[in-house]
Tab-separated table of C-alpha atoms and ligand atoms in Angstrom:
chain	number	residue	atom	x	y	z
A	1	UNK	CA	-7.426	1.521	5.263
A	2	UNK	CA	-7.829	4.143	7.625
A	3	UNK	CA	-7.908	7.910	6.571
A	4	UNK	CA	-7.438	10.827	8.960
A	5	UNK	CA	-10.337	12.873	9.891
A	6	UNK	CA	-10.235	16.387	8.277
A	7	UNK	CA	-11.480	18.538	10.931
A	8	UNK	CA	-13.306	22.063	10.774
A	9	UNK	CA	-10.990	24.641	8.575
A	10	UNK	CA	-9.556	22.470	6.681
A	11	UNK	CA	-9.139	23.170	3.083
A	12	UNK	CA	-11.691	20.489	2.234
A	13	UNK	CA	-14.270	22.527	3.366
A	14	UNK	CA	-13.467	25.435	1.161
A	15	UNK	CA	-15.097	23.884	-1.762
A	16	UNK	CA	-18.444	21.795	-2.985
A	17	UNK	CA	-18.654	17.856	-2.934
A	18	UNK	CA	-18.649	17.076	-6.832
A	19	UNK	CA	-21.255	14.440	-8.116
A	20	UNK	CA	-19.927	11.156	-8.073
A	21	UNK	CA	-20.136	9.973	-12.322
A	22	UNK	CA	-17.703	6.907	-11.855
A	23	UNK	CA	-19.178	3.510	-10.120
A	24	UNK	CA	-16.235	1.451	-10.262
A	25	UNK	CA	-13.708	-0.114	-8.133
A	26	UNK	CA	-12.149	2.900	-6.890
A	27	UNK	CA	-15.220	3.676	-5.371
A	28	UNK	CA	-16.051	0.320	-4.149
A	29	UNK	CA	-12.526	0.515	-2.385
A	30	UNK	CA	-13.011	3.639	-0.874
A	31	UNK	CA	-16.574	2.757	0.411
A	32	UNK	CA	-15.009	0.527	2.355
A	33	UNK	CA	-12.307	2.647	3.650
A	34	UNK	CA	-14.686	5.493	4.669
A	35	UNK	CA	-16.544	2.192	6.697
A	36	UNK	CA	-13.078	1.152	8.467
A	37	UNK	CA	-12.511	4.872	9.292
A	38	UNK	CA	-16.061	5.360	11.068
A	39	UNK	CA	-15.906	2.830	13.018
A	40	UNK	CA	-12.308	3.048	14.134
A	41	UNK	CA	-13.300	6.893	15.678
A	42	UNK	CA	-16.820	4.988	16.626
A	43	UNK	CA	-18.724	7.327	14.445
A	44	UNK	CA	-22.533	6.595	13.096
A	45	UNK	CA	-21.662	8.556	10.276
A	46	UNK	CA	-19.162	9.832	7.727
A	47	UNK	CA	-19.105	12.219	4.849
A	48	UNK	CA	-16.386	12.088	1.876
A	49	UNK	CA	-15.130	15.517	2.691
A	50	UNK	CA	-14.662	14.223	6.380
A	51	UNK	CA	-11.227	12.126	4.568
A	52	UNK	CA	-10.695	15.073	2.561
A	53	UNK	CA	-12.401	14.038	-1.076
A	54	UNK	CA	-14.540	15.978	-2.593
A	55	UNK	CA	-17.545	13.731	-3.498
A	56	UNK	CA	-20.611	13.487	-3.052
A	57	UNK	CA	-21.757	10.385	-0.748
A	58	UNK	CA	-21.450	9.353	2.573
A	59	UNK	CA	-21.695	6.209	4.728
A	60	UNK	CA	-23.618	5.527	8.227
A	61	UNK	CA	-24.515	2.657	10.683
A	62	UNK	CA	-26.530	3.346	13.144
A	63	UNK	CA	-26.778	-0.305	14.250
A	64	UNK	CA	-24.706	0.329	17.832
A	65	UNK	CA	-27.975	2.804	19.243
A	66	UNK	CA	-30.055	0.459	20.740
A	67	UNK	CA	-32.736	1.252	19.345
A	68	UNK	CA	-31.631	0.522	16.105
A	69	UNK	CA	-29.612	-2.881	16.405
A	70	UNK	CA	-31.513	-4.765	13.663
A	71	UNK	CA	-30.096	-1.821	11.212
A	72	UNK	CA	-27.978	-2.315	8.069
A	73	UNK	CA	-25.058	0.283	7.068
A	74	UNK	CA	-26.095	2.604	4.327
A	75	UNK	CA	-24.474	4.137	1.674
A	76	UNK	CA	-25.625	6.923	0.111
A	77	UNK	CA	-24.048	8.409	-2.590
A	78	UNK	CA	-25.346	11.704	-4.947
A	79	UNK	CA	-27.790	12.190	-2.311
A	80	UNK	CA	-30.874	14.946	-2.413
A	81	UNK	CA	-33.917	15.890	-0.109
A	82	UNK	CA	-37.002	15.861	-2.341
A	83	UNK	CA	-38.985	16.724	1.237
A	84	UNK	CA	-39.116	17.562	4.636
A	85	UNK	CA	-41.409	18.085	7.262
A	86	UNK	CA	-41.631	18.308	11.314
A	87	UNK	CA	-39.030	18.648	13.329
A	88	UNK	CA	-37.263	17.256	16.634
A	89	UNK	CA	-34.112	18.441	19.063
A	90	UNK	CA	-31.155	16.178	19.909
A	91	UNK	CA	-27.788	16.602	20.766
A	92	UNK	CA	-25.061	15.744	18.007
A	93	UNK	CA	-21.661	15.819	17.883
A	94	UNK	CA	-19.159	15.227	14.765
A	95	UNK	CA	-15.864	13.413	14.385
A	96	UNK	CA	-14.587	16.723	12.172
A	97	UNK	CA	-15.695	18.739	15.651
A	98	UNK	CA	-14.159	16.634	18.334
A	99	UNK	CA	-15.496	18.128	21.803
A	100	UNK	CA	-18.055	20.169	20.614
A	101	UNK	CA	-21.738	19.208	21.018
A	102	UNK	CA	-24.914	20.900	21.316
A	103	UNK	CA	-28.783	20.514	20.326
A	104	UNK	CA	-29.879	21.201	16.923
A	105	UNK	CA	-33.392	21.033	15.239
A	106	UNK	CA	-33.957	18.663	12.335
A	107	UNK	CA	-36.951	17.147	10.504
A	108	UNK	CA	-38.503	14.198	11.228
A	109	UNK	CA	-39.508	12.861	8.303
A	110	UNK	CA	-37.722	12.742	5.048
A	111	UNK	CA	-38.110	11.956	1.377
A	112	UNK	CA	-34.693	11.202	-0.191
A	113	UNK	CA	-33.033	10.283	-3.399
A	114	UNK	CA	-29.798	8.745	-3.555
A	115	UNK	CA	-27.483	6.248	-5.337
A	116	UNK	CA	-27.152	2.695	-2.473
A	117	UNK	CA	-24.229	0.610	-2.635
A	118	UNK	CA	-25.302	-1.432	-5.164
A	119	UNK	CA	-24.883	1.296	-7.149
A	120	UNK	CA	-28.920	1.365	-7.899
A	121	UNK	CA	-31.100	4.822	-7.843
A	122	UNK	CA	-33.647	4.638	-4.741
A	123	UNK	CA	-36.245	6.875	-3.290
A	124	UNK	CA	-37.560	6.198	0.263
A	125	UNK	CA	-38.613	7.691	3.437
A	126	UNK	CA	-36.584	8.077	6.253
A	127	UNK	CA	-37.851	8.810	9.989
A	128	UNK	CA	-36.325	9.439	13.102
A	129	UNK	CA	-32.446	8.698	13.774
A	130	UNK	CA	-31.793	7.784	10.189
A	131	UNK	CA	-33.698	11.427	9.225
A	132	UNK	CA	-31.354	13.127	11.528
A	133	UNK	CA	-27.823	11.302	10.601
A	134	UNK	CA	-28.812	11.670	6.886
A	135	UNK	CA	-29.062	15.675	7.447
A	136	UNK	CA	-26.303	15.814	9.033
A	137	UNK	CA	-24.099	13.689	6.716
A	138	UNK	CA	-26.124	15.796	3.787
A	139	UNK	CA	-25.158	19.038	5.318
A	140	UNK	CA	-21.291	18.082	5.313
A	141	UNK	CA	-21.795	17.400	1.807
A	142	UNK	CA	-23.114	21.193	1.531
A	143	UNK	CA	-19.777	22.114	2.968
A	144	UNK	CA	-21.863	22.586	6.164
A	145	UNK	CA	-21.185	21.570	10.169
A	146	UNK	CA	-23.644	20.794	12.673
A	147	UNK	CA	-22.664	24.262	14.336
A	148	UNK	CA	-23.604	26.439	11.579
A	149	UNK	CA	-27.194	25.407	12.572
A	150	UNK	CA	-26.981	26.834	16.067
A	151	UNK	CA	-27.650	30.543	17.038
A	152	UNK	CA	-25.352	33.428	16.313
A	153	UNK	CA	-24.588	33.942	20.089
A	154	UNK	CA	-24.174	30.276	20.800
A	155	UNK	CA	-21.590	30.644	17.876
A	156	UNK	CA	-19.794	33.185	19.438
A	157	UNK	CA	-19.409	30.868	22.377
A	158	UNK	CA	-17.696	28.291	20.573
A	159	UNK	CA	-15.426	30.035	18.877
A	160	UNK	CA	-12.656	29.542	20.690
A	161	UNK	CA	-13.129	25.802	20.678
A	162	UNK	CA	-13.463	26.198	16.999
A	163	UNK	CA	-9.868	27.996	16.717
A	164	UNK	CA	-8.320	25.579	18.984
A	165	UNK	CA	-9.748	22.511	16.965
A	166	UNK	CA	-8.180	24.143	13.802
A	167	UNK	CA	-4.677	24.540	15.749
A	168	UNK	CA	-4.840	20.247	16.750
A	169	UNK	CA	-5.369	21.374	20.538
A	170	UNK	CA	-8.386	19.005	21.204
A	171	UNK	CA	-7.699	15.045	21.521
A	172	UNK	CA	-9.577	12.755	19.278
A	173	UNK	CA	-8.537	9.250	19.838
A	174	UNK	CA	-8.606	9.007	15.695
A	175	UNK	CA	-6.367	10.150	12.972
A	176	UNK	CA	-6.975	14.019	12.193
A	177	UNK	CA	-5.526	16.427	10.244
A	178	UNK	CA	-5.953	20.137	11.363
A	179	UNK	CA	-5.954	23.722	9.665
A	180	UNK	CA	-2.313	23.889	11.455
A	181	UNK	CA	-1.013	20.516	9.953
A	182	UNK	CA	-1.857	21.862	6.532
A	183	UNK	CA	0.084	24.816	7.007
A	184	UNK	CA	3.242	23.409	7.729
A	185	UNK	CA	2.968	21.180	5.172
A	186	UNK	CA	2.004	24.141	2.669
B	1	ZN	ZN1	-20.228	15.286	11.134
């Protein structure tokens, strides 16, 4: 099933991703929701907040880059950084930000802890692209956007962007729902 994309000020984002204590069915099934949403809005990575749950895990392929076609999806769920170190600029841009994107710093090299899809505990290094998605899926989890790690003034710049994405004035060509939309529904 599809979910709509809960973009930037909705309520979703007003409060932490709880620790996911039930590995059952329900979470198998929405696993694979989250998976049909992200790659119906041709994402390489989605968050649980991004559908409006608050949990903590996330999904990502980043098998469609090119240089990463021999890649298997990942699920992470409960995930932490144990470390980080150097660090590398690339553009991103985020299905909850439609027609925003900009450069942002990241590290390079990760050590991270998370629960996979087969529900089992694993700690591994990541490097390159999968470093940077897993930040950025991490951060969401954090109740954090790509754009909070860009500079005050370059902020200030987006800002109207940022209210027009909360009134549903940007196109996405995926199901969203906006700060507006909640409104009017109350
Ligand atoms: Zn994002």
């Amino acid at each position: 099933m599809i979910m709509p994309i809960h973009l930037y000020g909705t309520r979703v984002w007003d409060g932490p991703a709880k620790k996911v204590t039930k590995f059952d069915d329900k979470l198998v099934g929405l696993i694979r929701d989250m998976f049909e949403t992200m790659y119906n809005a041709d994402g390489i990575g989605l968050a649980a907040n991004q559908v409006g749950l608050q949990m903590s895990f996330a999904v990502m392929d980043i098998s469609v880059m090119e240089d990463y076609a021999g890649e298997k999806p990942l699920v992470v769920i409960n995930p932490e950084i144990v470390e980080s170190s150097g660090e590398y600029v690339m553009e991103e841009g985020c299905l909850s930000v439609p027609g925003i994107r900009d450069e942002v710093t990241r590290a390079d090299r990760l050590v991270v802890r998370f629960t996979d899809g087969n529900f089992e505990r694993v700690e591994t290094e990541l490097t390159g692209m999968w470093a940077r998605v897993f930040q950025h899926e991490y951060d969401h989890l954090q109740q954090k956007f790509f754009i909070n790690r860009l500079s005050g003034v370059k902020r200030q710049i987006l800002k109207p962007k940022l209210s027009k994405i909360k009134r549903n004035e940007v196109k996405s060509r995926y199901p969203v729902v906006s700060a507006l939309d909640e409104k009017k529904s109350g």
